[in-house]
Coordinates of C-alpha atoms in Angstrom, one line a residue:
M1 CA 37.6 63.3 87.0
E2 CA 37.8 60.5 84.4
R3 CA 35.7 61.1 81.3
D4 CA 36.2 57.9 79.3
F5 CA 33.2 57.0 77.1
R6 CA 34.9 54.5 74.7
G7 CA 32.5 52.0 73.3
A8 CA 29.4 54.1 74.2
D9 CA 26.5 54.9 71.9
L10 CA 25.3 58.4 72.9
S11 CA 23.4 59.0 69.6
G12 CA 20.6 61.5 69.9
G13 CA 21.8 62.8 73.3
D14 CA 21.4 66.4 74.3
F15 CA 24.7 67.6 75.6
S16 CA 24.1 71.3 75.2
N17 CA 26.4 73.4 77.4
A18 CA 28.0 70.3 78.7
W19 CA 31.7 70.0 79.6
F20 CA 33.6 67.3 77.8
T21 CA 37.1 68.9 78.3
D22 CA 39.8 66.2 77.9
A23 CA 37.1 63.5 77.5
V24 CA 37.9 60.3 75.7
L25 CA 35.3 59.7 73.1
V26 CA 37.3 57.4 70.8
G27 CA 35.0 55.6 68.4
V28 CA 31.9 56.7 70.2
R29 CA 28.6 56.9 68.3
L30 CA 27.2 60.4 68.6
V31 CA 24.9 60.4 65.6
G32 CA 22.4 63.4 65.8
A33 CA 23.7 64.4 69.2
S34 CA 23.5 68.1 70.3
F35 CA 26.6 69.8 71.5
Y36 CA 25.3 73.3 71.3
R37 CA 27.8 75.5 73.2
A38 CA 29.4 72.4 74.6
D39 CA 33.1 72.5 75.6
L40 CA 35.0 69.7 73.9
Q41 CA 38.4 71.3 74.3
S42 CA 41.2 68.7 74.1
A43 CA 38.6 65.9 73.8
D44 CA 39.7 62.8 71.9
L45 CA 37.1 62.1 69.3
T46 CA 39.3 59.9 67.1
G47 CA 37.1 57.7 64.9
A48 CA 33.9 59.0 66.5
D49 CA 30.7 59.1 64.5
L50 CA 29.1 62.6 64.8
T51 CA 27.0 62.3 61.6
G52 CA 24.3 65.0 61.7
A53 CA 25.4 66.3 65.1
D54 CA 24.7 69.9 66.3
L55 CA 28.1 71.5 67.0
V56 CA 26.8 75.1 66.9
K57 CA 29.1 77.3 69.0
A58 CA 31.0 74.2 70.3
N59 CA 34.5 74.6 71.5
L60 CA 36.7 72.0 69.8
D61 CA 40.0 73.7 70.4
E62 CA 42.9 71.3 70.5
A63 CA 40.5 68.3 70.1
A64 CA 41.5 65.2 68.2
L65 CA 39.0 64.5 65.4
R66 CA 41.3 62.1 63.4
T67 CA 39.2 59.9 61.1
A68 CA 36.0 61.1 62.8
R69 CA 32.8 61.2 60.7
L70 CA 31.2 64.7 60.9
N71 CA 29.0 64.4 57.8
G72 CA 26.1 66.8 57.8
T73 CA 27.1 68.4 61.1
D74 CA 26.1 72.0 61.8
M75 CA 29.3 73.9 62.9
V76 CA 27.9 77.4 63.0
G77 CA 30.2 79.6 65.1
A78 CA 32.3 76.5 66.2
S79 CA 35.9 77.0 67.3
L80 CA 38.6 74.5 66.1
Y81 CA 41.9 76.1 67.1
G82 CA 44.8 73.7 66.9
T83 CA 42.4 70.8 66.2
D84 CA 43.7 67.6 64.5
A85 CA 41.0 66.7 62.0
S86 CA 43.3 64.7 59.7
G87 CA 41.5 62.1 57.7
A88 CA 38.1 63.3 59.1
S89 CA 35.0 63.4 56.9
F90 CA 33.0 66.6 56.8
R91 CA 30.7 65.9 53.8
T92 CA 27.9 68.4 53.6
T93 CA 28.9 70.0 56.9
R94 CA 28.0 73.7 57.4
F95 CA 30.8 75.8 58.7
L96 CA 29.2 79.3 59.1
G97 CA 31.3 81.9 60.9
A98 CA 33.5 79.1 62.3
S99 CA 37.1 79.6 63.3
L100 CA 39.5 77.0 62.0
I101 CA 42.9 78.2 63.0
D102 CA 45.9 75.9 62.8
T103 CA 43.5 73.1 62.1
D104 CA 45.1 70.0 60.5
M105 CA 42.8 68.8 57.7
R106 CA 45.3 66.8 55.7
G107 CA 43.4 63.9 54.2
A108 CA 40.1 65.3 55.3
D109 CA 37.0 65.1 53.1
L110 CA 35.2 68.4 52.6
T111 CA 32.9 67.2 49.8
D112 CA 29.9 69.5 49.4
A113 CA 30.7 71.3 52.7
V114 CA 29.5 74.9 53.0
L115 CA 31.6 77.7 54.3
D116 CA 30.5 81.3 55.1
E117 CA 33.0 83.9 56.4
N118 CA 35.1 81.4 58.2
I119 CA 38.6 81.9 59.4
F120 CA 40.0 79.0 57.4
E121 CA 43.7 78.8 58.4
I122 CA 43.9 75.1 57.9
K123 CA 46.7 72.7 57.0
A124 CA 45.8 70.7 53.8
D125 CA 47.5 68.5 51.3
D126 CA 46.8 66.8 47.9
S127 CA 44.7 64.2 49.7
T128 CA 42.3 66.8 51.2
V129 CA 39.1 66.4 49.2
M130 CA 37.4 69.7 48.3
R131 CA 35.0 68.6 45.6
G132 CA 31.8 70.7 45.8
L133 CA 33.2 72.8 48.6
T134 CA 31.5 76.3 48.4
G135 CA 31.3 79.6 50.2
T136 CA 33.6 82.3 51.5
V137 CA 36.7 82.2 53.8
F138 CA 39.5 84.2 55.2
G139 CA 42.8 82.4 54.6
P140 CA 45.6 81.6 54.3
V141 CA 45.8 77.8 54.0
T142 CA 49.1 76.0 54.4
V143 CA 49.5 73.4 51.7
F144 CA 51.9 70.5 52.4
R145 CA 53.7 68.4 49.7
G146 CA 55.9 65.9 51.3
E147 CA 58.3 67.7 53.7
S148 CA 57.7 71.1 52.2
S149 CA 54.8 73.5 52.7
R150 CA 53.6 76.9 51.5
E151 CA 50.9 79.3 52.3
L152 CA 48.1 80.1 49.8
A153 CA 45.8 83.1 50.1
G154 CA 43.6 85.2 47.8
T155 CA 43.2 84.3 44.2
E156 CA 46.0 81.7 44.5
L157 CA 44.0 79.8 47.2
E158 CA 40.8 80.2 45.2
A159 CA 42.5 78.6 42.2
W160 CA 44.0 75.7 44.3
I161 CA 40.5 74.9 45.7
A162 CA 39.0 75.2 42.2
E163 CA 41.5 72.7 40.8
R164 CA 40.1 70.3 43.4
G165 CA 36.5 70.8 42.3
G166 CA 35.5 73.5 44.9
Q167 CA 34.3 77.0 44.4
V168 CA 35.3 79.2 47.3
R169 CA 35.8 83.0 47.4
V170 CA 38.7 84.2 49.6
L171 CA 37.8 87.4 51.4
P172 CA 40.3 90.1 52.1
P173 CA 41.6 90.3 55.7
Y174 CA 39.1 91.9 58.0
R175 CA 40.4 95.3 59.2
T176 CA 38.7 97.5 61.9
P177 CA 38.1 101.1 60.8
Q178 CA 40.8 103.5 62.1

């Protein structure tokens, strides 16, 4: 089934529990839309405008969010495994209990975003904006510089984020009681 929504304006729509797996949403306006518990796995949201959208518990695994605008979105409990969010804007976005694993955020803007106990195993670089980023995360973050990269965790990751104007506390790895 073809799910190509290019050029559409779906702002304010209620897509709670909807299936957008593999959908093409390139450049689509989704301002204020609700994707509560929606499945957007492998969807292409390149350049989409999701400003103020509800992405609570949304599945964005392997989605393309390149250059998308997600300013002020609510991403409580969202899953972004293997997601390409390079160049995306997440200004004032709330990531609470979200899983960002192998998420490419190189060149992304996380200005004033809020994190709370997130798995934050992202890819970042010097162009990733972290000014005003606050909260708590589990790392590590892979930082790229040209062709080389290195993992930062713990106090080293806290210092790297602080150098960029953020104030994030890195939590020790969660271990289940023996």
